[in-house]
GROMACS .gro file of C-alpha atoms in nm:
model
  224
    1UNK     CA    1   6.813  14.393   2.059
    2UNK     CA    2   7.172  14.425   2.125
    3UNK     CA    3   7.180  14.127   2.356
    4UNK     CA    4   6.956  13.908   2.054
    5UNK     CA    5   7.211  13.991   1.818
    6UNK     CA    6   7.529  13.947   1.978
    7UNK     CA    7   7.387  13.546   2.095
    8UNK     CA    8   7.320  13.508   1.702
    9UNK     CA    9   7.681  13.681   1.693
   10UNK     CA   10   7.848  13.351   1.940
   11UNK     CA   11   7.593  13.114   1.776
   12UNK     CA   12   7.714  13.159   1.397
   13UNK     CA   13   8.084  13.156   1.542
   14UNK     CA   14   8.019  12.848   1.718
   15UNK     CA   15   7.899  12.707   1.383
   16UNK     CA   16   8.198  12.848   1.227
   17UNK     CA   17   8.408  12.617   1.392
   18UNK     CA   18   8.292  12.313   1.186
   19UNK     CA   19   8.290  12.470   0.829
   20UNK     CA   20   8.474  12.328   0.549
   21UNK     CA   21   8.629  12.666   0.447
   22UNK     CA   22   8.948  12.692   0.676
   23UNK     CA   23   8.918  13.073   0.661
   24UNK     CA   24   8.596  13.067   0.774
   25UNK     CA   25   8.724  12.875   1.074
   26UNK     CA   26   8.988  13.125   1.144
   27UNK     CA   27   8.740  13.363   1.181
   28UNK     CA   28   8.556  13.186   1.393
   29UNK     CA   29   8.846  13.137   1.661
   30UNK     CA   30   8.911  13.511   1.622
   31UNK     CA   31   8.540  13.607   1.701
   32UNK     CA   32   8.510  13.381   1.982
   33UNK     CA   33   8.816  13.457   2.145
   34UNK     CA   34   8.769  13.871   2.099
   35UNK     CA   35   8.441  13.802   2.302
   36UNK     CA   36   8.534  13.502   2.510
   37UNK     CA   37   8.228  13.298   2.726
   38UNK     CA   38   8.321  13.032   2.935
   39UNK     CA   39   8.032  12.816   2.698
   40UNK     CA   40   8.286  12.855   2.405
   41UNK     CA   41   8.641  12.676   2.586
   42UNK     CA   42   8.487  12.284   2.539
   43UNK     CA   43   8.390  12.367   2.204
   44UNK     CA   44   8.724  12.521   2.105
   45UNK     CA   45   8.932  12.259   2.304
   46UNK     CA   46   8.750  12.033   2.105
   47UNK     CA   47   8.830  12.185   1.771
   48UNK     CA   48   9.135  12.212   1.820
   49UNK     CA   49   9.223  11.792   1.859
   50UNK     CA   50   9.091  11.798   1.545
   51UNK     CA   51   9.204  12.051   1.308
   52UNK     CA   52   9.438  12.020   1.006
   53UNK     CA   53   9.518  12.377   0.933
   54UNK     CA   54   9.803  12.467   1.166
   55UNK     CA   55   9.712  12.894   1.125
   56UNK     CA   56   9.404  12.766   1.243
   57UNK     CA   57   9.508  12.603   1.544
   58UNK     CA   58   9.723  12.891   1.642
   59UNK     CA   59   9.435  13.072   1.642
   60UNK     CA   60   9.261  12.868   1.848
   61UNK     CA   61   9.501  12.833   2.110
   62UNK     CA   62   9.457  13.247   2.109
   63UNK     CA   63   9.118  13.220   2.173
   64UNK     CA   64   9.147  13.012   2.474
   65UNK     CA   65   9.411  13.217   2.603
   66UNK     CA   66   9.156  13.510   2.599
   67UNK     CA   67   8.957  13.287   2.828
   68UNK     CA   68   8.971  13.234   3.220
   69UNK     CA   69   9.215  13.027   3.286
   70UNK     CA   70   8.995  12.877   3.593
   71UNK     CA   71   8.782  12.774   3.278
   72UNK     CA   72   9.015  12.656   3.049
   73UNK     CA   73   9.269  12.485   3.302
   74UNK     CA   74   9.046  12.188   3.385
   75UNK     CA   75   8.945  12.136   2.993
   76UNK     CA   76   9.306  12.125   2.868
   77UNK     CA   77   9.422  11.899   3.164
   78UNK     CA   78   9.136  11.614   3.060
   79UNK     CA   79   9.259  11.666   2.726
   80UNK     CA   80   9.641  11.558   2.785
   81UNK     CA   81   9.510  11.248   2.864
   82UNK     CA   82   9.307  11.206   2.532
   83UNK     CA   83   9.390  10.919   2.307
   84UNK     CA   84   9.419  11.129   2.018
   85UNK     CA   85   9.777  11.286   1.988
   86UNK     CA   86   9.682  11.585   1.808
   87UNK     CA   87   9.446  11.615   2.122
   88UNK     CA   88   9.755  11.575   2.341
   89UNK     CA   89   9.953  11.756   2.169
   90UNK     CA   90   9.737  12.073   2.122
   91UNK     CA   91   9.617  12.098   2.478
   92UNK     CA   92   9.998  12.097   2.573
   93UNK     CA   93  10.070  12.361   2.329
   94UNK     CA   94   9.797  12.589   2.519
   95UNK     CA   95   9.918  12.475   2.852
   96UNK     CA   96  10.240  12.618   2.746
   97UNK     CA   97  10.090  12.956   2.630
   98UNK     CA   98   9.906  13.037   2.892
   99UNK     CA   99  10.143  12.943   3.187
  100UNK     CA  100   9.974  12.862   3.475
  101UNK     CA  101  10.142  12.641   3.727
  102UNK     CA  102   9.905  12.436   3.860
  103UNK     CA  103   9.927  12.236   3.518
  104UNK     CA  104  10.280  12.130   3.582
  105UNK     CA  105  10.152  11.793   3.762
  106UNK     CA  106  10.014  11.695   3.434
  107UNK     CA  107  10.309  11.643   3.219
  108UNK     CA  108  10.442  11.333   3.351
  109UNK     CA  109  10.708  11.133   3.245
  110UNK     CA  110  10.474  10.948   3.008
  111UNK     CA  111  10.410  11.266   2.799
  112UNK     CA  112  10.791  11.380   2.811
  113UNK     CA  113  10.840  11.026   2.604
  114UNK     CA  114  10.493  10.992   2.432
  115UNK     CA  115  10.566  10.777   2.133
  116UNK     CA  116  10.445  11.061   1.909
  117UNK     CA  117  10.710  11.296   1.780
  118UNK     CA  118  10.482  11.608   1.827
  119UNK     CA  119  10.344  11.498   2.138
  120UNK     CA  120  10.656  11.499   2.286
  121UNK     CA  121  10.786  11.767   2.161
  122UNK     CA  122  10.497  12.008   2.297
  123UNK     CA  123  10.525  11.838   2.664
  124UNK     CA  124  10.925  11.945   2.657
  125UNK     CA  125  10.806  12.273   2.552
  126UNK     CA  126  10.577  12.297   2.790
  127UNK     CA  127  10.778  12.160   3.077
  128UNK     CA  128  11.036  12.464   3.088
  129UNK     CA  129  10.768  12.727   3.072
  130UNK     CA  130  10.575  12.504   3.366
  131UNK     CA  131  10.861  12.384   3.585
  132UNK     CA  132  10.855  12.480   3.944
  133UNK     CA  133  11.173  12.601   4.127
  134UNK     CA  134  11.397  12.322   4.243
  135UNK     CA  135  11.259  12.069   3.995
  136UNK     CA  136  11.468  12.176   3.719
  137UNK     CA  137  11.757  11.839   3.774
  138UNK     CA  138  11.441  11.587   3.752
  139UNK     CA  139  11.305  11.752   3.443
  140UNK     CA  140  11.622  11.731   3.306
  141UNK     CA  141  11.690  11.384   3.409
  142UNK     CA  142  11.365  11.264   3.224
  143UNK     CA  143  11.492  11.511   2.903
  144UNK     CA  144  11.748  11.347   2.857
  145UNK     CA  145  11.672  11.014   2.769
  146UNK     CA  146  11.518  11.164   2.485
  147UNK     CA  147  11.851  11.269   2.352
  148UNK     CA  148  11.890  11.148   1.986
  149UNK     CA  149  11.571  11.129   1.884
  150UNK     CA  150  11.373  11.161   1.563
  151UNK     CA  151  11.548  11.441   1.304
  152UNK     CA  152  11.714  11.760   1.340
  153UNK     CA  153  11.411  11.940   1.404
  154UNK     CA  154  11.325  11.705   1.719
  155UNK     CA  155  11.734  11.735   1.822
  156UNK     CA  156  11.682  12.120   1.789
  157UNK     CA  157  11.329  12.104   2.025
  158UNK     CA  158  11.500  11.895   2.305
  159UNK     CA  159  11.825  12.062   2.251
  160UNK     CA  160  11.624  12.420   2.342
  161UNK     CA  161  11.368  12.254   2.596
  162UNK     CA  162  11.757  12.168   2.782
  163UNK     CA  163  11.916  12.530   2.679
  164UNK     CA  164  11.626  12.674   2.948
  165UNK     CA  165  11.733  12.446   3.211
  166UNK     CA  166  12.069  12.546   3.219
  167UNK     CA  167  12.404  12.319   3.232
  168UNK     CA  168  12.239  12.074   3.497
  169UNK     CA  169  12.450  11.734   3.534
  170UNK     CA  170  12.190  11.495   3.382
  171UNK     CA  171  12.324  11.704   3.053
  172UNK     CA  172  12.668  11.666   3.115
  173UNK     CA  173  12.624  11.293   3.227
  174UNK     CA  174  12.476  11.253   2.886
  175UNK     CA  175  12.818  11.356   2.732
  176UNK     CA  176  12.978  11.027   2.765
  177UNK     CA  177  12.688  10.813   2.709
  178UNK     CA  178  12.781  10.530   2.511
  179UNK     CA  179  12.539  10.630   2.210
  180UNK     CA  180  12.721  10.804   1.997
  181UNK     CA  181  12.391  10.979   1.836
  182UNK     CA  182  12.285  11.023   2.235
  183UNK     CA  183  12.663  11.168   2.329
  184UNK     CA  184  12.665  11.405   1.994
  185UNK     CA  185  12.341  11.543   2.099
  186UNK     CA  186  12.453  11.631   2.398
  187UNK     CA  187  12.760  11.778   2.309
  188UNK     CA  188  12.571  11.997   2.090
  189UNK     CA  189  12.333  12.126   2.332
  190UNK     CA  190  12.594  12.208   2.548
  191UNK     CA  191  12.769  12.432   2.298
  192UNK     CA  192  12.446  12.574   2.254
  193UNK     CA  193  12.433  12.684   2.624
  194UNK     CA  194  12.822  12.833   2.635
  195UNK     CA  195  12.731  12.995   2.245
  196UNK     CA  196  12.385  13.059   2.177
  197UNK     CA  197  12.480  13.242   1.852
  198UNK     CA  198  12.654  12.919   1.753
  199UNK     CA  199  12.376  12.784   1.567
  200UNK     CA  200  12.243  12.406   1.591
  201UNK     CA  201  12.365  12.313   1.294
  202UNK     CA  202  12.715  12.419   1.325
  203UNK     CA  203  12.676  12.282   1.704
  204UNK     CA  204  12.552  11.903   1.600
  205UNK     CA  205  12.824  11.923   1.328
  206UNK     CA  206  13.091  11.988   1.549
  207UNK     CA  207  12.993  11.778   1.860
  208UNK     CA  208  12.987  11.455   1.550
  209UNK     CA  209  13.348  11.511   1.459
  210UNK     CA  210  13.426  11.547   1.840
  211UNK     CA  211  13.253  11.178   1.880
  212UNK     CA  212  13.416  11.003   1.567
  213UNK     CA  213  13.777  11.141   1.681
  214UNK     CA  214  13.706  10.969   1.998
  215UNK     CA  215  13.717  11.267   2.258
  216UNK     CA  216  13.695  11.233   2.623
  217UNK     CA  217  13.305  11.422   2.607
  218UNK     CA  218  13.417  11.784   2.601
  219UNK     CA  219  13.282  12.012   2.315
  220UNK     CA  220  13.550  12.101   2.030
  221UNK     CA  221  13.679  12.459   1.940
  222UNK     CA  222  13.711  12.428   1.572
  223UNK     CA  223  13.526  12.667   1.407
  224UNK     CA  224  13.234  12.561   1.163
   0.00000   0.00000   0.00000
């Protein structure tokens, strides 16, 4: 009996997935990753390329971190190569959560400058937590030439995805780029790693009035 009703249990959460209610979904997520079977990974994997509720989706990504990551890994790594870029964008997300470091050959240069904002933005993320030792100057390389894209919530994304490398000289390089958007960025990002408290805000401000004034690609001291 126990066994009959804890299948009907997995079945109506499995169903769950798909309703139209979005709470009904969350609950689903929850129930599936409190008793995790590997049968449920493809089903949430696939739920989660293509759900609008973001809670939902957070929840989700729980559920398959409840999961063996011997299960999950290989689902999530097809998945970064979907053509959806919610797809993309999700799996990377869980990649990132779960931390295993046999996914780091998966986020290729390609993802680190996928043409969609949040795409990219989940590969940087991911990238720091996945990075092997000694590979932290080519991540940063490829980081880089992402500096001064999108809005201040993409600057602020790189800007931190950098912060956890360190001061590495593809950063400082990028000081004296000849893109004024490209060289402020920088500038901020390195304030950010001397003053972590500084704020990006008052960083980005800063490193703009040290690039109109002309300076030789050194971070000012005025105060915000």
């Amino acid at each position: 009996m126990a066994i009959s009703t804890q299948e009907t249990d997995a079945e109506r959460a499995l169903q769950g997935l798909e309703d139209g209610r979005a709470s009904v979904r969350l609950r689903a997520a929850l129930a599936l990753g409190t008793a995790p079977e590997p049968r449920f990974v493809d089903k949430l994997v696939q739920r989660s390329a293509v759900e609008p509720e973001f809670f939902v989706r957070d929840m989700l990504t729980w559920a398959l971190t409840r999961h063996p990551v011997d299960t999950t890994l290989p689902a999530l790594l097809r998945e970064v190569r979907a053509k959806s870029a919610q797809a993309r964008s999700q799996a990377l997300h869980t990649l990132s959560k779960i931390g295993d470091p046999r996914a780091w050959p998966a986020i290729t240069p390609t993802l680190l400058s996928d043409p969609d904002i949040e795409v990219a933005r989940s590969a940087w993320r991911a990238a720091v937590v996945l990075v092997p030792e000694g590979e932290e100057h080519a991540l940063a390389t490829v980081l880089v030439t992402q500096l001064g894209r999108g809005g201040r919530e993409t600057h602020l994304s790189l800007s931190r995805a950098l912060v956890a490398l360190g001061d590495v000289p593809p950063l400082l390089a990028a000081t004296t780029a000849p893109d004024p958007v490209v060289r402020a960025h920088a500038l901020a990002t390195r304030r950010l790693l001397r003053d972590p408290d500084a704020g990006f805000a008052c960083a980005i401000e800063e490193a703009k009035r040290v690039v109109a004034l002309g300076g030789p690609g050194q971070e000012g001291r005025q105060a915000c």
